[in-house]
CSV table of N, CA and C in Angstrom, one decimal:
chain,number,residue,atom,x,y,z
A,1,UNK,N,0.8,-1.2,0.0
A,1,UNK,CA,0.0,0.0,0.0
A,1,UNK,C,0.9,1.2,0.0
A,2,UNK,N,0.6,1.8,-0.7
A,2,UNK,CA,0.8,3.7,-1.1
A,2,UNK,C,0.6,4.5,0.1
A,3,UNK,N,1.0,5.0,1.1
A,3,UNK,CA,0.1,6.0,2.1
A,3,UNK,C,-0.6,7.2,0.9
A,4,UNK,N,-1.6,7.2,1.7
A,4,UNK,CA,-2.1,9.0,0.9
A,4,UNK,C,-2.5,9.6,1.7
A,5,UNK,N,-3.0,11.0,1.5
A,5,UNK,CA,-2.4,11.9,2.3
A,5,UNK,C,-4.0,11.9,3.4
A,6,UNK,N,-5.2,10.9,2.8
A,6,UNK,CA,-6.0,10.5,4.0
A,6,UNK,C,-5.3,9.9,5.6
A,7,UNK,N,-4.6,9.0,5.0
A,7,UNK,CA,-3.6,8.3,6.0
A,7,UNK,C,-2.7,9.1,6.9
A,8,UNK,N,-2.4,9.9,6.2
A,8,UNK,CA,-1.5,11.0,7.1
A,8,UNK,C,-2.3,12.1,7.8
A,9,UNK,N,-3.7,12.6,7.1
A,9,UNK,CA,-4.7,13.2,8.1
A,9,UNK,C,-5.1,12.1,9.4
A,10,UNK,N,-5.3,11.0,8.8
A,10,UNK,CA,-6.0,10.0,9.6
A,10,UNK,C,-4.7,10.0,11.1
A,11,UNK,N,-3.6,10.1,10.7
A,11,UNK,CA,-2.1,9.9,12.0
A,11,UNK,C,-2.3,10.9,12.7
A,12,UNK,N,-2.4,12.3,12.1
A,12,UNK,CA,-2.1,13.6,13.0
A,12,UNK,C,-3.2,13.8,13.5
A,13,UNK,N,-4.6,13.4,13.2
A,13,UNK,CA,-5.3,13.6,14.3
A,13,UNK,C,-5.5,13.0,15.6
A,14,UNK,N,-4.7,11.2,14.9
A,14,UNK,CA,-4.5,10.0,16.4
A,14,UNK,C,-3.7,10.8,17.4
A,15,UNK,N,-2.2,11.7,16.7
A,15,UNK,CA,-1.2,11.9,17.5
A,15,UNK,C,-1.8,12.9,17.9
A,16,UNK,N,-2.4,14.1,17.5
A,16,UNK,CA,-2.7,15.4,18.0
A,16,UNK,C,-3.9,14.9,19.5
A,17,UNK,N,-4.7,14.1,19.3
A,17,UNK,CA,-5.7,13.9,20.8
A,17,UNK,C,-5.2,12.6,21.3
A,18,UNK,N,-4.1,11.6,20.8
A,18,UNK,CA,-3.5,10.5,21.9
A,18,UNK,C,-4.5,9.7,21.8
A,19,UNK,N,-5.9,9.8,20.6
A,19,UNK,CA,-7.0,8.8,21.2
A,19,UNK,C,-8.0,8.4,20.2
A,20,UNK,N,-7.7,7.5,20.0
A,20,UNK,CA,-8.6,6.2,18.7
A,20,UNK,C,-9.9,7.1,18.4
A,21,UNK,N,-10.5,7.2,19.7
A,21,UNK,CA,-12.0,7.3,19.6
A,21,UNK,C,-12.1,9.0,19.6
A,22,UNK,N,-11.6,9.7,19.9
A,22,UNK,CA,-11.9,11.1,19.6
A,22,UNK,C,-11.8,11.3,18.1
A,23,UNK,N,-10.6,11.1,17.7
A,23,UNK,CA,-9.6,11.2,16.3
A,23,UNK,C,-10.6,11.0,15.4
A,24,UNK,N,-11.2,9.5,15.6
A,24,UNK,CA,-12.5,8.9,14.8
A,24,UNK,C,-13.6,9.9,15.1
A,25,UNK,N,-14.2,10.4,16.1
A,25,UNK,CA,-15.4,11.3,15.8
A,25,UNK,C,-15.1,12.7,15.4
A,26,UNK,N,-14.0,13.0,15.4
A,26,UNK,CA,-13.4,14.1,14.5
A,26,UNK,C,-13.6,14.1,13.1
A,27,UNK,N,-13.1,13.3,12.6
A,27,UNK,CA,-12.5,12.4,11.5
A,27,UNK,C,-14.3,11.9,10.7
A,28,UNK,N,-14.8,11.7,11.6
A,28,UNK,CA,-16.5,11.2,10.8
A,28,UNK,C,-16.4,10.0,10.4
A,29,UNK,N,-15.6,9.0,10.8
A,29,UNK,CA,-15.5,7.7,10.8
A,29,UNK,C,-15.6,6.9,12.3
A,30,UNK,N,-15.7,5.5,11.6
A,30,UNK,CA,-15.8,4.3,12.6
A,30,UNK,C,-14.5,4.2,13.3
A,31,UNK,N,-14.8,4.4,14.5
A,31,UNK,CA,-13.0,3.8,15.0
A,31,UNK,C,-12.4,2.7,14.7
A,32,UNK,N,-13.2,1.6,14.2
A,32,UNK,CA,-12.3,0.0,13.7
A,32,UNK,C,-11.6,0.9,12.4
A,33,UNK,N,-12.6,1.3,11.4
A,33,UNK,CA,-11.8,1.8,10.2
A,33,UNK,C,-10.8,2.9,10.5
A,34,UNK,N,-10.9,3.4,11.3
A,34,UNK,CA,-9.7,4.5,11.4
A,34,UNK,C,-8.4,3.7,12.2
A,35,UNK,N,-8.3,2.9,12.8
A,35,UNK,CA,-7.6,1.7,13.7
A,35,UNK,C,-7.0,0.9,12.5
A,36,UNK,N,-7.9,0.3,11.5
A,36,UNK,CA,-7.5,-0.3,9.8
A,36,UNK,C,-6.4,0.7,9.6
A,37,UNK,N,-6.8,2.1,9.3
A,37,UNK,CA,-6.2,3.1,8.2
A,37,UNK,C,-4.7,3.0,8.9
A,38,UNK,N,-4.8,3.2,10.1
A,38,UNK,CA,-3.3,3.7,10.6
A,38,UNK,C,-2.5,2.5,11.0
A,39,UNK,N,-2.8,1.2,11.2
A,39,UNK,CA,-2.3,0.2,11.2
A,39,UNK,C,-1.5,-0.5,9.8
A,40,UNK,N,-2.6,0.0,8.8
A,40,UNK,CA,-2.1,0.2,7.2
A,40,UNK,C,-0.8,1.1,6.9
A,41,UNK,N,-1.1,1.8,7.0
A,41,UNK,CA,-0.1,2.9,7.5
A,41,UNK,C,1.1,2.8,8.0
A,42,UNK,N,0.9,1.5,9.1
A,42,UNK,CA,2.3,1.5,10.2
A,42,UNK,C,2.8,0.5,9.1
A,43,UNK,N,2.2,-0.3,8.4
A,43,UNK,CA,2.7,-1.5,7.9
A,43,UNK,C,3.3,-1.1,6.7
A,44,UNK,N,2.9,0.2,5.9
A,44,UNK,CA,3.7,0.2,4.6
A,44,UNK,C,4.7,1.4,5.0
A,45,UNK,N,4.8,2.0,6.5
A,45,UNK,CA,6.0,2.5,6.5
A,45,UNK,C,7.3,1.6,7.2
A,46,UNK,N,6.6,0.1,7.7
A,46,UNK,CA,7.2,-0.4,8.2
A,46,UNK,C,7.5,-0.4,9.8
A,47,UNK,N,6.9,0.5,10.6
A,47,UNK,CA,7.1,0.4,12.1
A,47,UNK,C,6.0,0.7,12.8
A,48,UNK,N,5.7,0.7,14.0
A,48,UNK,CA,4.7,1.1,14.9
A,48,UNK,C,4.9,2.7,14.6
A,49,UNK,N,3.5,3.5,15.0
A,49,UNK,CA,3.8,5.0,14.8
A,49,UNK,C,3.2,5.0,16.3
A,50,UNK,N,2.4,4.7,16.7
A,50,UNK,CA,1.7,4.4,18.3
A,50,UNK,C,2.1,3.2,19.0
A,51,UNK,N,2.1,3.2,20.5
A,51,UNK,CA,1.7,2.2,21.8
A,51,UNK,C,0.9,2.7,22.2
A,52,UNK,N,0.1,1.9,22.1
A,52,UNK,CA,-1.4,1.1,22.3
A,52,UNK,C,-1.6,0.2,23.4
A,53,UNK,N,-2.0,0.3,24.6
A,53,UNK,CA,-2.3,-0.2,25.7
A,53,UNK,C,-3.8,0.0,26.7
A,54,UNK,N,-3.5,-0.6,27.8
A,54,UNK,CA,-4.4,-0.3,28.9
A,54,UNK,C,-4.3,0.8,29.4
A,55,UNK,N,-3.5,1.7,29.2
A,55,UNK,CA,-3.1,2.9,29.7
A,55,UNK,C,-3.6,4.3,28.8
A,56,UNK,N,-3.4,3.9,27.4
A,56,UNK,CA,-4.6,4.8,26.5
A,56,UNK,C,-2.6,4.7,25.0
A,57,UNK,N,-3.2,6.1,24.6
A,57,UNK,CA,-2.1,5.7,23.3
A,57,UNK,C,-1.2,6.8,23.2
A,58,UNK,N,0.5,6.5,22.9
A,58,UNK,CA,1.3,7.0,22.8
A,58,UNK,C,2.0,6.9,21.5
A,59,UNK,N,3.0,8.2,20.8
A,59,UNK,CA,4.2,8.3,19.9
A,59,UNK,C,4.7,7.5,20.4
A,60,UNK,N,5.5,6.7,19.6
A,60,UNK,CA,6.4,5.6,19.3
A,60,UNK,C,7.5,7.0,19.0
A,61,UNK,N,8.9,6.6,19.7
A,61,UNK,CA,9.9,7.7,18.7
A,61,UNK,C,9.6,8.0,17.3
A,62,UNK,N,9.4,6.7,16.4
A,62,UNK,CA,9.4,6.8,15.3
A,62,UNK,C,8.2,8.0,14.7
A,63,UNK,N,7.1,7.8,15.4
A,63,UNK,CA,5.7,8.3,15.8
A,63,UNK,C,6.1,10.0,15.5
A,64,UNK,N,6.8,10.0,16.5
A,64,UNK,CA,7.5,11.3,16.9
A,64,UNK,C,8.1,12.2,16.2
A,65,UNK,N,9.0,11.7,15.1
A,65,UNK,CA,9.8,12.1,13.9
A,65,UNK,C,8.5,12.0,12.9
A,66,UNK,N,7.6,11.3,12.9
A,66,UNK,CA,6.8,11.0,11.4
A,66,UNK,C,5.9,12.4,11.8
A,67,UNK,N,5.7,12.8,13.0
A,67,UNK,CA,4.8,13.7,13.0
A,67,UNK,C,5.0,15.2,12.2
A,68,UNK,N,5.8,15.8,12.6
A,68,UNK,CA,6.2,17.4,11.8
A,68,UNK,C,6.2,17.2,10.5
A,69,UNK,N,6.8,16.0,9.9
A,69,UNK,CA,6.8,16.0,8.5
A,69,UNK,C,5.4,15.7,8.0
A,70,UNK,N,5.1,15.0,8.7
A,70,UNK,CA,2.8,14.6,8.0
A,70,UNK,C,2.5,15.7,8.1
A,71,UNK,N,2.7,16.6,9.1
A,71,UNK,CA,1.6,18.0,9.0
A,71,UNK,C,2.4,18.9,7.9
A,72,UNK,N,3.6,18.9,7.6
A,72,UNK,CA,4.1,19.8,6.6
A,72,UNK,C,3.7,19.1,4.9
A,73,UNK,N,3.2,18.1,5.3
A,73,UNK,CA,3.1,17.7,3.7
A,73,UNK,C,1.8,18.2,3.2
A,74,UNK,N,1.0,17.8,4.6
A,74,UNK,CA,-0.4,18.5,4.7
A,74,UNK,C,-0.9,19.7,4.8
A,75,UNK,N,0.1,20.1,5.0
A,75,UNK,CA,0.3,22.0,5.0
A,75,UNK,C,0.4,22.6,3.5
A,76,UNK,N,1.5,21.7,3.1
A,76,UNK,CA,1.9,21.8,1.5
A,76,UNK,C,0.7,21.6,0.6
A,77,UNK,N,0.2,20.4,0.9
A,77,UNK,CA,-0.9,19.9,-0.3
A,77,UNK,C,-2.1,20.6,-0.1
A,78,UNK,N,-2.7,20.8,1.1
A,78,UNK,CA,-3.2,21.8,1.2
A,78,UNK,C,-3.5,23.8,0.8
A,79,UNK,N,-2.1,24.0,0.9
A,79,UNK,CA,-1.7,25.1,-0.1
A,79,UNK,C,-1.9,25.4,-1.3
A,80,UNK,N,-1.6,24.0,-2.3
A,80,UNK,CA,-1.6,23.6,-3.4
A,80,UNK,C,-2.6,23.6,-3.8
A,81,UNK,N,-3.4,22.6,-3.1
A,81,UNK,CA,-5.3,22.6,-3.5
A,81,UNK,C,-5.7,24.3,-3.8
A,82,UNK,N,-5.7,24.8,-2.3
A,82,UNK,CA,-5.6,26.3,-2.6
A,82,UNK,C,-5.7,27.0,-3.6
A,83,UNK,N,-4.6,27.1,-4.1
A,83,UNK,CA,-3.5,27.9,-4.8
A,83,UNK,C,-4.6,27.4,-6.1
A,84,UNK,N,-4.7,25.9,-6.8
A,84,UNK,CA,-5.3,26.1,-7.6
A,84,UNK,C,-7.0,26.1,-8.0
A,85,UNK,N,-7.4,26.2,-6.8
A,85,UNK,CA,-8.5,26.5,-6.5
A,85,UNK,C,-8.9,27.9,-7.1
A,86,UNK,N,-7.9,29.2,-6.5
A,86,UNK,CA,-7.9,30.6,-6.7
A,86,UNK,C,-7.4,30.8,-8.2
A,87,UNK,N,-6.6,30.0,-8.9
A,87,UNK,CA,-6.7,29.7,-9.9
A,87,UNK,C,-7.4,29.6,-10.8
A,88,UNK,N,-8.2,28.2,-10.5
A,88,UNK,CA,-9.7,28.3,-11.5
A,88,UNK,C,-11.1,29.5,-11.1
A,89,UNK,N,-10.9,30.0,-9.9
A,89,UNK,CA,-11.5,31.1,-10.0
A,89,UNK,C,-11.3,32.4,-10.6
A,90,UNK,N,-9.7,32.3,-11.1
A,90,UNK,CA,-9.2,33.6,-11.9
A,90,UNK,C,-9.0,35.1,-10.7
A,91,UNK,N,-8.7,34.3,-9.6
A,91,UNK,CA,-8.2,35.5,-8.2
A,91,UNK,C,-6.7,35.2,-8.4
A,92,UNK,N,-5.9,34.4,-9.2
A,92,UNK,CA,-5.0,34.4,-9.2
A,92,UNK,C,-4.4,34.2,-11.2
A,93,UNK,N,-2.7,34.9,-10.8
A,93,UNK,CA,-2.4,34.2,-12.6
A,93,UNK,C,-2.2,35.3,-13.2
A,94,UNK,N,-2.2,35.7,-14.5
A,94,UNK,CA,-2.2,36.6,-15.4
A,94,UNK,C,-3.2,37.2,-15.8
A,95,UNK,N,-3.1,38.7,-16.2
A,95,UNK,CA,-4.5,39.3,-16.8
A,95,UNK,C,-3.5,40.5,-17.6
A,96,UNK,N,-4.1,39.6,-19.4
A,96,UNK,CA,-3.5,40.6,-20.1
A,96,UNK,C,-4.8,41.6,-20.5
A,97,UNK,N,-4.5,43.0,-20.8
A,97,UNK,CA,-5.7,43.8,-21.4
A,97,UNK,C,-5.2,44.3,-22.6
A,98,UNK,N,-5.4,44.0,-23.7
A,98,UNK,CA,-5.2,44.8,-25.1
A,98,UNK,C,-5.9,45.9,-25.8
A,99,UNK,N,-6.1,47.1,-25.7
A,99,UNK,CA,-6.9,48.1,-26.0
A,99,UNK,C,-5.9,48.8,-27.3
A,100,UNK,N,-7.2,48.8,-28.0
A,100,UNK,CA,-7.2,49.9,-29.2
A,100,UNK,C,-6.8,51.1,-29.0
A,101,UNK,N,-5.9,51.6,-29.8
A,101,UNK,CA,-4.9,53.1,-29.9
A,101,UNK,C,-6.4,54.1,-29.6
A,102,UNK,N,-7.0,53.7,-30.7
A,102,UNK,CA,-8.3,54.7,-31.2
A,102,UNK,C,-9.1,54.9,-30.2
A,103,UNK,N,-9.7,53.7,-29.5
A,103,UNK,CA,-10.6,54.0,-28.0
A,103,UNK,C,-9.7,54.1,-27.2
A,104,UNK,N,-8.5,54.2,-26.7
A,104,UNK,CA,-8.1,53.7,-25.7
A,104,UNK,C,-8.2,55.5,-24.9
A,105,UNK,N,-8.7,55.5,-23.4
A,105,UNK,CA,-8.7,56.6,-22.6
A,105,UNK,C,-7.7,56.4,-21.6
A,106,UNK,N,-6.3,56.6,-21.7
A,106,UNK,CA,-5.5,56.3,-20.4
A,106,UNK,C,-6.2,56.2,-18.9
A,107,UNK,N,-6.4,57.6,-18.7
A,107,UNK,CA,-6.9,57.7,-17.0
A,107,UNK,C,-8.0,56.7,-17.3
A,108,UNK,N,-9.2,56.5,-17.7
A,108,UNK,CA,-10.3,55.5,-17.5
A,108,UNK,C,-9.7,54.2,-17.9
A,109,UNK,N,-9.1,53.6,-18.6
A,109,UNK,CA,-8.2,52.2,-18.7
A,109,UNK,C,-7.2,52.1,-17.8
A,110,UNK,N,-6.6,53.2,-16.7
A,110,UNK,CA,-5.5,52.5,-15.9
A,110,UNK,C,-6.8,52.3,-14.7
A,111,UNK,N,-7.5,53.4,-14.1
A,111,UNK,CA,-8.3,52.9,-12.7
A,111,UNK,C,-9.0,51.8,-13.6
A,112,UNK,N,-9.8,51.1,-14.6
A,112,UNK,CA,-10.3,50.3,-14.8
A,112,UNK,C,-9.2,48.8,-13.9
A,113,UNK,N,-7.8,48.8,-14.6
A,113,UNK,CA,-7.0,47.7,-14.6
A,113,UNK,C,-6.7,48.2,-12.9
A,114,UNK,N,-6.7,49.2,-12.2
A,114,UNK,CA,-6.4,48.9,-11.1
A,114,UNK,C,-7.8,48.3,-10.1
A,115,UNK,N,-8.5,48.8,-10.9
A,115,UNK,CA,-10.1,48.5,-10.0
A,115,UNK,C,-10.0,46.7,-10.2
A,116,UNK,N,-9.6,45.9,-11.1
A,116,UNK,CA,-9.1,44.8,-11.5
A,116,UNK,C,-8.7,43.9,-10.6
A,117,UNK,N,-7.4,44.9,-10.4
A,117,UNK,CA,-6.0,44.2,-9.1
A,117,UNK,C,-6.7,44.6,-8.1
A,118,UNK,N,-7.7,44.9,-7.8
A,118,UNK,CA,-8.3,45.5,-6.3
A,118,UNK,C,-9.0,44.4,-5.8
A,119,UNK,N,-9.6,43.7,-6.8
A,119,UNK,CA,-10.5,42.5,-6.6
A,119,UNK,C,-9.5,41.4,-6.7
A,120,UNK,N,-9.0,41.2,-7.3
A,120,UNK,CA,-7.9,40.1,-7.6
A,120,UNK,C,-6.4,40.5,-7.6
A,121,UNK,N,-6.1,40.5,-6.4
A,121,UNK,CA,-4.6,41.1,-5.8
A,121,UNK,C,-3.3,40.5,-6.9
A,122,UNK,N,-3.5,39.5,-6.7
A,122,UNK,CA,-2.7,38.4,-6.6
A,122,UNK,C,-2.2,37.8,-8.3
A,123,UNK,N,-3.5,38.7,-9.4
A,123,UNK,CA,-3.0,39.1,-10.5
A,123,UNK,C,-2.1,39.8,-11.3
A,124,UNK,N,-1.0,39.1,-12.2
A,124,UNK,CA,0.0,40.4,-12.0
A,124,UNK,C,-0.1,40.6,-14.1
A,125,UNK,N,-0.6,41.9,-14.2
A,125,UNK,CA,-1.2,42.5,-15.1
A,125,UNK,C,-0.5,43.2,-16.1
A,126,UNK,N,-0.6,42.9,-17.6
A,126,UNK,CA,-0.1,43.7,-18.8
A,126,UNK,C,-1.2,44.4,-19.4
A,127,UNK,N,-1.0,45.5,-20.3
A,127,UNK,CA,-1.8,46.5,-20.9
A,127,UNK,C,-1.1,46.6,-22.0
A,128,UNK,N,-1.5,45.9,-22.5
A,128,UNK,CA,-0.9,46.4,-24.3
A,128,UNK,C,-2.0,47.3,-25.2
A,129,UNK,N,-1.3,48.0,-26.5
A,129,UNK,CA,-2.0,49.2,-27.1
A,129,UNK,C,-1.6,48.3,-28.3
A,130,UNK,N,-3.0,48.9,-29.1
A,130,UNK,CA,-2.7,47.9,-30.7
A,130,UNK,C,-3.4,48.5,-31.5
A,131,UNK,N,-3.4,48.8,-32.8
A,131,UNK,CA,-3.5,49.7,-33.9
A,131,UNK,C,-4.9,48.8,-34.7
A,132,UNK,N,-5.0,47.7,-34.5
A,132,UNK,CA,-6.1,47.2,-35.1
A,132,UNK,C,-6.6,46.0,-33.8
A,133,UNK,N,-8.0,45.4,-34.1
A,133,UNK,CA,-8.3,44.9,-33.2
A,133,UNK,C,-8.4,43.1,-34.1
């Protein structure tokens, strides 16, 4: 098995509350299947990531090291989603404007392109001038 990045939400929320059964009602799953996922987990990274007892659940060292780097991946790929999220919404990316010599009104075409970047910051914007359309 492949971990994916369910598997790595499914870990940091074990490690972040220490507890099967919270993590799971967090999470909106059954605690056997969330107990499956991370046991899946331990097995295709190869070690325990928890101790699991009568006493309730702890990081394993290994546990311990795997933790910063799951939340940074999930920090990352989360960003990403983001990023092209704002994307297909066109808040982010390129915006070129090409206006005609003949109409073009400087002062009302630059506040137009700033009124633009006002709404969508994160646009970074060209204005070209052209003799025919």
């Amino acid at each position: 098995m492949t971990p994916e990045l369910r598997h790595l939400r499914y870990f940091v929320a074990v490690a972040e509350h220490l507890s099967f059964t919270v993590a799971a009602r967090e999470l909106h799953i059954a605690q056997q299947s969330l107990s499956q996922q991370i046991a899946a987990l331990e097995h295709a990274l190869g070690g325990r990531l928890f101790d699991r007892d009568t006493r309730g659940t702890r990081l394993t060292e290994v546990g311990r090291m795997f933790l910063p780097e799951a939340r940074a991946v999930l920090t990352h790929a989360d960003a990403a989603l983001e990023t092209t999220r704002r994307a297909v919404r066109g808040e982010i990316g390129r915006l070129r404007v090409a206006l005609l010599i003949s109409t073009a009104h400087p002062a009302r075409d630059r506040q137009a392109v700033r009124n633009l970047l006002g709404v969508a910051a994160d646009l970074a914007a060209s204005v070209d001038l052209t003799e025919a359309g």
